[in-house]
Amino acid sequence: MSILDENEHLEKLDKKYIWHPFTQMKEWLEEKSVIISEGRDCFIKDIYGRWYLDGVSSLWVNIHGHRKKEIDDAIKEQVDKISHSTLLGLSNVPAIKLAEKLVQIVNQSLTRNTPSLTLPPRGGGQGWGGDSERRTLNSELTKVFYSDDGSTSVEVALKMAFQYWKNKGFDGKNTFLSLNNAYHGDTIGAVSVGGIDIFHKAFEPLLFKTYRAPSPYCYRCELGKKHLGCSLACLDKLEKILKAHSREIAAMIIEPMIQAAGGMITSPQGYLKGVRGLCSKYNVLVIADEVATGFGRTGRMFACEHEGVMPDFLCLSKGITGGYMPLAVTLTTNEVYNAFLGEFKDLKTFFHGHSYTGNPLACAAAIACLDLFEKEKVLKKLKGKIKILEAWLKKILRLKHVGDVRNIGLMAGVELVKNKKTKEPYDWAEKMGWRVANHARDNGVFIRPLGNVVVIMPPLSISEQNLKKLLDVIKSAIIGVTEKR
Ligand code: PMP
């Protein structure tokens, strides 16, 4: 079979056998698909030899580029030792080394900027338990629980938070608080705390009850306020919910600083810190879902560092292995961990774990990925790239159909609107984001939108030159699609 025939055969087989995620397969079957066969640095290559700039970091996971020697070598070395053994009843070398490294890196980052929170006064009304139940604030995250992907790291945090209160003897805390526009993954627990109707509404009958607070989406403020003059009214709304229901709420889950899949919605300054303060005040645990934001994406190692916030749980995945292997962790405090200690018969055990939990190959990749942050001074080198991105965003905002631009670090969104004055959005069915992405793809850049939001999230290692090229192509695509129709 010639190479050309083989490629066509692959396309046929893909269409015959694969059900692609988040994809309307009817359209997929009608369209020409791109099949990737190779990657290098910030580029991916299809089977016909065309190279594309990887503008979404292979779905927000790639950090140091593709085929990074250090990570390739770490995996190969580990393959020669053992590829998998279980963490149920056994341990393994890379999992132990990685856990130590993560605890060090996470606490270094999160205490760098942490103001010492004083315990806010608790009014009699919302109180439960006594002073003895006051938790230690700003406790370091000292324990690492492994799982496989972002959704499972969230499931772990939700279940742990729930059982923490049970083990402590508080039975009423049976629900969670989350935000509109939140995205925490696709498993049922993660969907229950999600807030994106297009993705989540269909599953409503299956989901557990949660409380929802407004999204800190200043461009389209749910409360009809204007940012800066609003004194963070969304926090007042949040406090009302906490005040009325904290007895039922085990934890609040939040994507710190930016609601990513919700449309790259960056939260206003002080919001995250406000959330932490309120949750502490009402004895509600905080789950920081840094699956998307972790590992440098926001310009800091972790997004919580921007506001000096120490959560009770930290969910990490995606960038943890530099985009090589599925791996996730949920970190928590001694306080939470200790609540699960007891006699065998007490059933305080955390009965949760997956087959590939703590996979040695993935942990070896993660160790190499973390080492590269130091070796290559990744965060320091990001500063210039963030400046380039921010200057570009400022210019892009002048375009006729760009309503808002948002970024934190190297995570950015450009919100396209039909009418800039009224902020009228394009109809979902118009697929404007997709049209821009297709235009960019025809010009050698791969991006994936979120509705009308064009997402820009290249690997952190992208060169300034390639970043500029990426942005040029995206700009032409936005103009080509929105102004030259
Ligand atoms: N949390 C956040 C904040 C995410 O952005 C995502 C994925 N985009 C997830 C959880 C789920 O991660 P995964 O797709 O690896 O399950």
Coordinates of C-alpha atoms and ligand atoms in Angstrom, one line a residue:
M1 CA 0.0 0.0 0.0
S2 CA 1.4 3.4 -0.9
I3 CA 1.7 6.0 1.8
L4 CA -1.1 8.0 0.3
D5 CA -3.4 4.9 0.3
E6 CA -2.4 4.1 3.8
N7 CA -3.2 7.6 5.0
E8 CA -6.6 7.4 3.3
H9 CA -7.1 4.0 4.9
L10 CA -6.3 5.5 8.3
E11 CA -8.9 8.3 7.8
K12 CA -11.5 5.7 6.9
L13 CA -10.7 3.6 10.0
D14 CA -10.8 6.7 12.3
K15 CA -14.3 7.4 11.0
K16 CA -15.4 3.8 11.2
Y17 CA -14.2 3.1 14.8
I18 CA -13.4 6.2 16.9
W19 CA -16.1 8.1 18.7
H20 CA -14.4 11.4 19.4
P21 CA -14.9 13.4 22.7
F22 CA -16.9 16.6 22.7
T23 CA -17.5 16.1 19.0
Q24 CA -20.7 16.0 16.9
M25 CA -19.8 12.9 15.1
K26 CA -22.2 13.6 12.2
E27 CA -20.1 16.6 11.3
W28 CA -16.9 14.7 12.0
L29 CA -17.9 12.1 9.5
E30 CA -18.6 14.7 6.8
E31 CA -15.4 16.7 7.4
K32 CA -11.7 16.1 6.5
S33 CA -10.0 14.9 9.7
V34 CA -6.5 15.7 10.8
I35 CA -4.5 12.7 12.0
I36 CA -1.4 13.5 14.0
S37 CA 1.6 11.3 13.6
E38 CA 4.4 13.3 15.2
G39 CA 5.3 16.2 17.3
R40 CA 8.4 18.3 18.0
D41 CA 8.8 21.4 20.2
C42 CA 5.6 23.4 19.8
F43 CA 4.5 21.8 16.6
I44 CA 2.5 18.8 15.7
K45 CA 2.6 17.0 12.3
D46 CA -0.2 15.3 10.4
I47 CA 0.1 12.1 8.4
Y48 CA 0.5 14.2 5.2
G49 CA 3.5 15.9 6.6
R50 CA 1.9 19.3 7.4
W51 CA 3.1 20.9 10.6
Y52 CA 0.8 23.0 12.9
L53 CA 1.7 25.2 15.8
D54 CA 0.1 23.6 18.8
G55 CA -1.9 26.6 20.1
V56 CA -3.8 24.7 22.8
S57 CA -0.9 22.7 24.2
S58 CA -2.6 19.5 23.1
L59 CA -5.6 20.4 25.2
W60 CA -3.8 22.4 27.9
V61 CA -1.4 19.7 28.9
N62 CA 1.8 20.3 27.1
I63 CA 4.3 22.5 28.9
H64 CA 7.9 22.0 27.6
G65 CA 7.0 21.1 24.0
H66 CA 6.7 17.7 22.3
R67 CA 9.5 15.1 22.3
K68 CA 11.3 16.8 25.2
K69 CA 14.5 14.8 25.6
E70 CA 14.5 14.9 29.4
I71 CA 10.9 13.6 29.7
D72 CA 11.4 11.0 26.9
D73 CA 14.5 9.7 28.7
A74 CA 12.8 9.6 32.1
I75 CA 10.0 7.4 30.7
K76 CA 12.4 5.2 28.8
E77 CA 14.5 4.7 31.9
Q78 CA 11.4 3.8 33.9
V79 CA 10.2 1.3 31.2
D80 CA 13.4 -0.6 31.8
K81 CA 12.5 -0.9 35.5
I82 CA 8.8 -1.3 35.7
S83 CA 5.8 0.3 33.9
H84 CA 3.1 -0.3 36.4
S85 CA 2.4 -1.7 39.8
T86 CA -0.4 -0.8 42.1
L87 CA -0.5 1.7 45.0
L88 CA -3.2 -0.4 46.7
G89 CA -1.2 -2.3 49.3
L90 CA 2.2 -1.4 47.7
S91 CA 4.2 1.7 46.9
N92 CA 6.6 2.5 44.1
V93 CA 9.7 4.6 43.8
P94 CA 8.6 7.4 41.4
A95 CA 5.3 7.9 43.2
I96 CA 7.2 8.5 46.5
K97 CA 9.7 10.8 44.9
L98 CA 7.1 12.8 43.1
A99 CA 4.9 13.1 46.2
E100 CA 7.8 14.7 48.1
K101 CA 8.6 17.0 45.2
L102 CA 5.0 18.1 44.8
V103 CA 4.6 18.9 48.5
Q104 CA 7.7 21.0 48.4
I105 CA 6.8 22.9 45.2
V106 CA 3.2 23.4 46.1
N107 CA 3.9 24.8 49.6
Q108 CA 6.8 26.9 48.4
S109 CA 4.5 28.5 45.8
L110 CA 1.4 28.9 48.0
T111 CA 3.1 30.3 51.0
R112 CA 5.2 32.7 48.9
N113 CA 2.4 35.3 48.9
T114 CA 0.2 34.1 51.7
P115 CA -0.9 36.8 54.1
S116 CA -1.6 35.4 57.5
L117 CA -5.3 35.2 57.6
T118 CA -6.8 35.8 61.0
L119 CA -9.8 33.7 61.7
P120 CA -12.8 35.8 60.9
P121 CA -15.4 36.2 63.6
R122 CA -18.2 33.7 63.4
G123 CA -21.6 35.1 64.3
G124 CA -23.8 33.0 66.5
G125 CA -26.3 32.4 63.7
Q126 CA -24.3 30.3 61.3
G127 CA -22.2 28.6 64.0
W128 CA -22.2 24.9 64.6
G129 CA -19.7 22.9 66.5
G130 CA -17.6 24.7 69.0
D131 CA -14.4 26.5 69.2
S132 CA -12.7 23.2 69.2
E133 CA -13.9 22.7 65.7
R134 CA -12.1 25.7 64.3
R135 CA -9.7 24.6 61.7
T136 CA -6.2 25.8 61.3
L137 CA -6.1 28.2 58.4
N138 CA -3.3 28.3 55.9
S139 CA -2.3 24.7 56.8
E140 CA 0.2 23.4 54.4
L141 CA -0.8 20.8 51.9
T142 CA 1.1 17.8 53.0
K143 CA -0.6 14.7 51.7
V144 CA -0.8 13.5 48.1
F145 CA -3.5 11.2 46.7
Y146 CA -3.0 10.0 43.2
S147 CA -5.5 9.5 40.4
D148 CA -5.5 9.6 36.6
D149 CA -7.0 12.8 35.2
G150 CA -8.5 16.1 36.1
S151 CA -12.0 14.8 36.7
T152 CA -10.8 12.0 39.0
S153 CA -8.7 14.5 41.0
V154 CA -11.9 16.5 41.5
E155 CA -14.0 13.4 42.5
V156 CA -11.3 12.5 45.1
A157 CA -11.5 16.0 46.6
L158 CA -15.3 16.0 46.7
K159 CA -15.5 12.6 48.3
M160 CA -12.7 13.4 50.8
A161 CA -14.3 16.7 51.8
F162 CA -17.6 14.9 52.3
Q163 CA -16.1 12.1 54.3
Y164 CA -13.9 14.4 56.3
W165 CA -17.0 16.0 57.9
K166 CA -18.6 12.6 58.4
N167 CA -15.5 11.2 60.1
K168 CA -15.5 14.3 62.3
G169 CA -19.1 13.6 63.3
F170 CA -20.9 16.2 61.3
D171 CA -23.5 14.5 59.3
G172 CA -25.4 17.4 57.7
K173 CA -22.7 18.6 55.3
N174 CA -24.0 16.7 52.3
T175 CA -23.6 19.1 49.5
F176 CA -21.2 21.5 47.8
L177 CA -21.0 25.1 46.6
S178 CA -19.7 25.9 43.2
L179 CA -19.9 28.7 40.6
N180 CA -21.9 29.3 37.5
N181 CA -19.7 28.7 34.5
A182 CA -17.6 26.3 36.4
Y183 CA -16.1 23.3 34.7
H184 CA -14.5 20.5 36.8
G185 CA -14.6 17.5 34.5
D186 CA -17.0 15.0 33.0
T187 CA -17.6 12.4 35.6
I188 CA -20.9 12.6 37.4
G189 CA -19.5 14.2 40.6
A190 CA -17.5 16.7 38.7
V191 CA -20.5 17.5 36.5
S192 CA -22.7 18.0 39.6
V193 CA -20.5 20.9 40.6
G194 CA -20.2 22.1 37.0
G195 CA -22.0 25.2 35.8
I196 CA -22.0 25.2 32.0
D197 CA -25.5 24.4 30.8
I198 CA -24.5 23.4 27.3
F199 CA -22.4 20.6 28.7
H200 CA -24.2 19.7 31.9
K201 CA -27.9 20.3 31.6
A202 CA -28.7 17.0 29.8
F203 CA -27.4 15.1 32.9
E204 CA -29.4 17.1 35.4
P205 CA -31.6 14.2 36.7
L206 CA -28.4 12.2 37.6
L207 CA -26.6 15.0 39.5
F208 CA -26.5 15.6 43.2
K209 CA -27.8 18.9 44.5
T210 CA -25.4 21.7 44.9
Y211 CA -25.5 25.4 45.6
R212 CA -24.4 27.8 42.9
A213 CA -23.0 31.3 43.4
P214 CA -22.6 33.8 40.6
S215 CA -19.7 33.6 38.2
P216 CA -17.2 36.5 38.6
Y217 CA -17.7 37.2 34.9
C218 CA -17.3 41.0 34.8
Y219 CA -17.9 41.4 31.1
R220 CA -21.4 39.8 31.5
C221 CA -22.0 40.4 35.2
E222 CA -24.9 38.3 36.4
L223 CA -25.7 41.0 39.0
G224 CA -25.8 43.8 36.4
K225 CA -22.9 45.6 38.0
K226 CA -19.8 47.2 36.5
H227 CA -16.5 46.1 37.7
L228 CA -14.5 48.5 39.9
G229 CA -17.6 50.2 41.1
C230 CA -19.1 46.9 42.3
S231 CA -17.1 46.2 45.5
L232 CA -17.2 42.6 44.4
A233 CA -21.0 42.3 44.9
C234 CA -20.6 38.6 43.7
L235 CA -18.9 37.9 47.0
D236 CA -21.9 39.4 48.9
K237 CA -24.1 37.0 47.1
L238 CA -21.7 34.1 47.9
E239 CA -21.8 35.1 51.6
K240 CA -25.6 35.0 51.6
I241 CA -25.5 31.4 50.4
L242 CA -22.9 30.5 52.9
K243 CA -24.7 32.2 55.7
A244 CA -27.9 30.4 55.0
H245 CA -26.5 27.0 54.1
S246 CA -23.1 26.4 55.5
R247 CA -24.4 23.7 57.7
E248 CA -25.1 21.7 54.6
I249 CA -22.0 22.6 52.6
A250 CA -19.0 20.4 52.9
A251 CA -16.8 22.4 50.5
M252 CA -16.7 25.1 47.9
I253 CA -14.9 24.2 44.7
I254 CA -13.4 26.9 42.6
E255 CA -11.1 27.3 39.6
P256 CA -8.7 29.9 41.0
M257 CA -8.3 33.1 39.1
I258 CA -9.8 31.9 35.8
Q259 CA -12.8 29.8 34.9
A260 CA -11.1 28.2 32.0
A261 CA -13.6 26.0 30.1
G262 CA -16.4 28.4 31.0
G263 CA -14.7 30.8 28.5
M264 CA -11.4 31.9 30.0
I265 CA -13.2 34.1 32.5
T266 CA -10.7 35.8 34.7
S267 CA -11.8 36.8 38.2
P268 CA -11.4 40.3 39.5
Q269 CA -8.6 41.1 41.9
G270 CA -9.4 40.1 45.4
Y271 CA -12.2 37.6 44.5
L272 CA -10.3 34.4 45.2
K273 CA -9.0 35.8 48.5
G274 CA -12.5 36.8 49.4
V275 CA -13.8 33.3 48.7
R276 CA -11.1 31.8 50.9
G277 CA -11.9 34.3 53.7
L278 CA -15.7 33.6 53.5
C279 CA -15.3 29.8 53.4
S280 CA -13.1 30.0 56.5
K281 CA -15.6 32.2 58.2
Y282 CA -18.4 29.7 57.6
N283 CA -16.4 26.6 58.1
V284 CA -16.6 25.4 54.6
L285 CA -13.6 23.7 53.0
V286 CA -12.0 25.1 49.9
I287 CA -11.2 22.9 46.9
A288 CA -8.9 24.7 44.4
D289 CA -9.2 23.0 41.0
E290 CA -5.9 23.9 39.4
V291 CA -6.2 21.2 36.8
A292 CA -6.0 23.8 34.0
T293 CA -4.1 26.5 35.8
G294 CA -1.4 24.5 37.6
F295 CA 2.2 24.3 36.6
G296 CA 3.0 27.8 35.3
R297 CA 0.1 28.5 33.0
T298 CA -0.9 31.7 34.8
G299 CA 2.6 33.0 35.1
R300 CA 3.0 31.6 38.7
M301 CA 3.5 28.0 39.5
F302 CA 0.0 27.8 40.8
A303 CA -2.9 30.2 40.4
C304 CA -3.6 30.4 44.1
E305 CA -0.2 32.1 44.5
H306 CA -1.6 35.2 42.9
E307 CA -3.7 36.0 45.9
G308 CA -1.8 34.1 48.6
V309 CA -4.5 31.6 49.1
M310 CA -4.0 28.2 50.7
P311 CA -6.9 25.9 49.8
D312 CA -7.8 22.7 51.8
F313 CA -7.6 20.6 48.7
L314 CA -5.6 21.2 45.5
C315 CA -6.5 19.3 42.4
L316 CA -3.7 19.0 39.8
S317 CA -3.4 17.1 36.5
K318 CA -2.9 18.2 32.8
G319 CA 0.5 19.9 32.9
I320 CA 1.8 17.6 35.7
T321 CA 3.6 15.3 33.2
G322 CA 4.2 18.0 30.7
G323 CA 1.5 16.5 28.6
Y324 CA 3.0 13.0 28.3
M325 CA 0.9 10.7 30.5
P326 CA -2.4 10.7 32.3
L327 CA -1.8 11.5 35.9
A328 CA -3.5 13.6 38.6
V329 CA -3.1 14.4 42.3
T330 CA -5.3 15.7 45.0
L331 CA -3.3 17.4 47.8
T332 CA -4.7 18.0 51.2
T333 CA -3.8 19.0 54.7
N334 CA -2.8 17.0 57.8
E335 CA -6.1 18.2 59.3
V336 CA -8.1 16.4 56.6
Y337 CA -5.8 13.4 56.5
N338 CA -5.9 12.9 60.3
A339 CA -9.7 12.7 60.2
F340 CA -9.4 9.5 58.3
L341 CA -7.1 7.8 60.8
G342 CA -8.7 5.2 63.0
E343 CA -9.0 1.5 63.8
F344 CA -9.7 -0.8 60.8
K345 CA -13.1 -1.5 62.1
D346 CA -14.0 2.2 62.4
L347 CA -14.4 2.4 58.6
K348 CA -12.9 5.9 58.5
T349 CA -10.7 4.7 55.6
F350 CA -10.9 6.6 52.3
F351 CA -12.3 3.8 50.1
H352 CA -11.3 5.2 46.7
G353 CA -8.6 4.3 44.2
H354 CA -8.1 3.6 40.5
S355 CA -6.2 0.8 38.7
Y356 CA -3.5 3.1 37.4
T357 CA -3.2 5.3 40.5
G358 CA 0.4 6.4 41.0
N359 CA 1.5 4.8 37.7
P360 CA 5.4 4.8 37.7
L361 CA 5.8 5.8 34.1
A362 CA 3.6 8.8 34.6
C363 CA 5.3 9.7 37.9
A364 CA 8.7 9.5 36.3
A365 CA 7.5 11.8 33.5
A366 CA 6.1 14.2 36.1
I367 CA 9.4 14.3 38.0
A368 CA 11.3 15.1 34.8
C369 CA 8.7 17.8 34.0
L370 CA 9.1 19.5 37.4
D371 CA 12.9 19.4 37.1
L372 CA 12.7 21.2 33.8
F373 CA 10.9 24.2 35.5
E374 CA 14.0 24.8 37.5
K375 CA 16.6 23.8 34.9
E376 CA 15.1 25.9 32.1
K377 CA 13.9 28.8 34.3
V378 CA 10.5 28.4 32.7
L379 CA 8.6 30.9 34.9
K380 CA 11.2 33.6 34.4
K381 CA 11.2 33.2 30.7
L382 CA 7.5 33.4 30.6
K383 CA 7.4 37.1 31.5
G384 CA 8.4 38.4 28.0
K385 CA 5.9 36.1 26.4
I386 CA 3.1 37.2 28.6
K387 CA 3.9 40.8 27.7
I388 CA 3.8 40.0 24.0
L389 CA 0.4 38.3 24.5
E390 CA -1.0 41.1 26.5
A391 CA 0.1 43.8 24.0
W392 CA -1.5 41.7 21.3
L393 CA -4.7 41.3 23.2
K394 CA -4.9 45.1 23.8
K395 CA -4.8 45.6 20.0
I396 CA -7.2 42.8 19.2
L397 CA -9.8 44.4 21.5
R398 CA -10.1 47.2 18.9
L399 CA -11.5 44.8 16.3
K400 CA -15.1 45.2 15.3
H401 CA -16.3 41.9 16.7
V402 CA -14.1 41.4 19.7
G403 CA -16.1 42.2 22.8
D404 CA -13.7 41.3 25.5
V405 CA -10.1 39.9 25.9
R406 CA -9.0 38.1 29.0
N407 CA -5.8 36.5 30.2
I408 CA -3.8 35.5 33.1
G409 CA -0.3 34.5 32.2
L410 CA -0.3 32.5 29.0
M411 CA -4.0 31.5 29.2
A412 CA -6.1 33.8 27.1
G413 CA -9.5 34.1 25.6
V414 CA -10.9 36.5 23.0
E415 CA -14.7 36.8 23.2
L416 CA -16.3 37.4 19.8
V417 CA -19.5 39.2 19.7
K418 CA -22.1 40.0 17.0
N419 CA -22.6 43.5 18.3
K420 CA -19.9 45.1 20.3
K421 CA -22.1 47.9 21.6
T422 CA -24.8 45.7 22.9
K423 CA -22.5 42.7 23.6
E424 CA -25.0 40.6 21.7
P425 CA -23.3 37.2 21.3
Y426 CA -23.2 35.2 18.1
D427 CA -25.7 32.4 18.0
W428 CA -24.1 29.1 19.2
A429 CA -25.2 27.5 15.9
E430 CA -23.1 30.1 13.9
K431 CA -20.0 28.3 15.3
M432 CA -17.9 31.5 15.1
G433 CA -15.2 30.2 17.3
W434 CA -14.9 27.1 15.2
R435 CA -14.8 29.1 12.0
V436 CA -11.8 31.0 13.4
A437 CA -10.2 27.8 14.5
N438 CA -10.6 26.3 11.0
H439 CA -9.3 29.4 9.3
A440 CA -6.2 29.2 11.6
R441 CA -5.8 25.5 10.9
D442 CA -5.7 26.2 7.2
N443 CA -2.8 28.5 8.0
G444 CA -0.8 26.2 10.1
V445 CA -2.1 26.9 13.6
F446 CA -4.2 24.5 15.7
I447 CA -6.5 26.0 18.3
R448 CA -9.8 24.9 19.8
P449 CA -12.4 27.4 20.8
L450 CA -15.0 27.5 23.7
G451 CA -18.2 28.6 22.0
N452 CA -17.5 32.2 20.9
V453 CA -14.3 32.5 22.8
V454 CA -11.1 31.9 20.9
V455 CA -8.7 30.2 23.3
I456 CA -5.0 30.8 23.2
M457 CA -2.9 28.5 25.4
P458 CA 0.4 27.4 23.8
P459 CA 3.0 25.3 25.5
L460 CA 5.0 27.5 28.0
S461 CA 8.1 26.7 26.1
I462 CA 7.0 28.4 22.9
S463 CA 9.6 30.8 21.6
E464 CA 8.7 34.5 21.3
Q465 CA 9.0 34.2 17.6
N466 CA 6.6 31.3 17.3
L467 CA 4.2 33.0 19.8
K468 CA 4.1 36.1 17.5
K469 CA 3.4 33.8 14.5
L470 CA 0.6 32.1 16.4
L471 CA -0.9 35.4 17.3
D472 CA -0.6 36.8 13.7
V473 CA -2.4 33.8 12.3
I474 CA -5.2 34.0 14.9
K475 CA -5.6 37.7 14.2
S476 CA -6.0 37.1 10.5
A477 CA -8.4 34.3 11.3
I478 CA -10.6 36.5 13.5
I479 CA -10.6 39.3 10.9
G480 CA -11.2 36.9 8.0
V481 CA -14.1 35.2 9.7
T482 CA -15.9 38.1 11.5
E483 CA -15.2 41.0 9.0
K484 CA -14.9 39.5 5.6
R485 CA -18.0 37.3 5.4
Ligands
PMP1 N1 -10.9 20.8 36.0 C1 -10.6 21.8 35.2 C2 -10.5 23.2 35.7 C3 -10.5 21.6 33.8 O1 -10.2 22.6 33.0 C4 -10.6 20.3 33.4 C5 -10.4 19.9 31.9 N2 -10.4 20.9 31.0 C6 -10.9 19.3 34.3 C7 -11.1 19.6 35.6 C8 -11.1 17.8 33.8 O2 -9.9 17.3 33.5 P1 -9.8 15.9 32.6 O3 -10.3 16.3 31.2 O4 -8.4 15.6 32.6 O5 -10.7 14.9 33.3

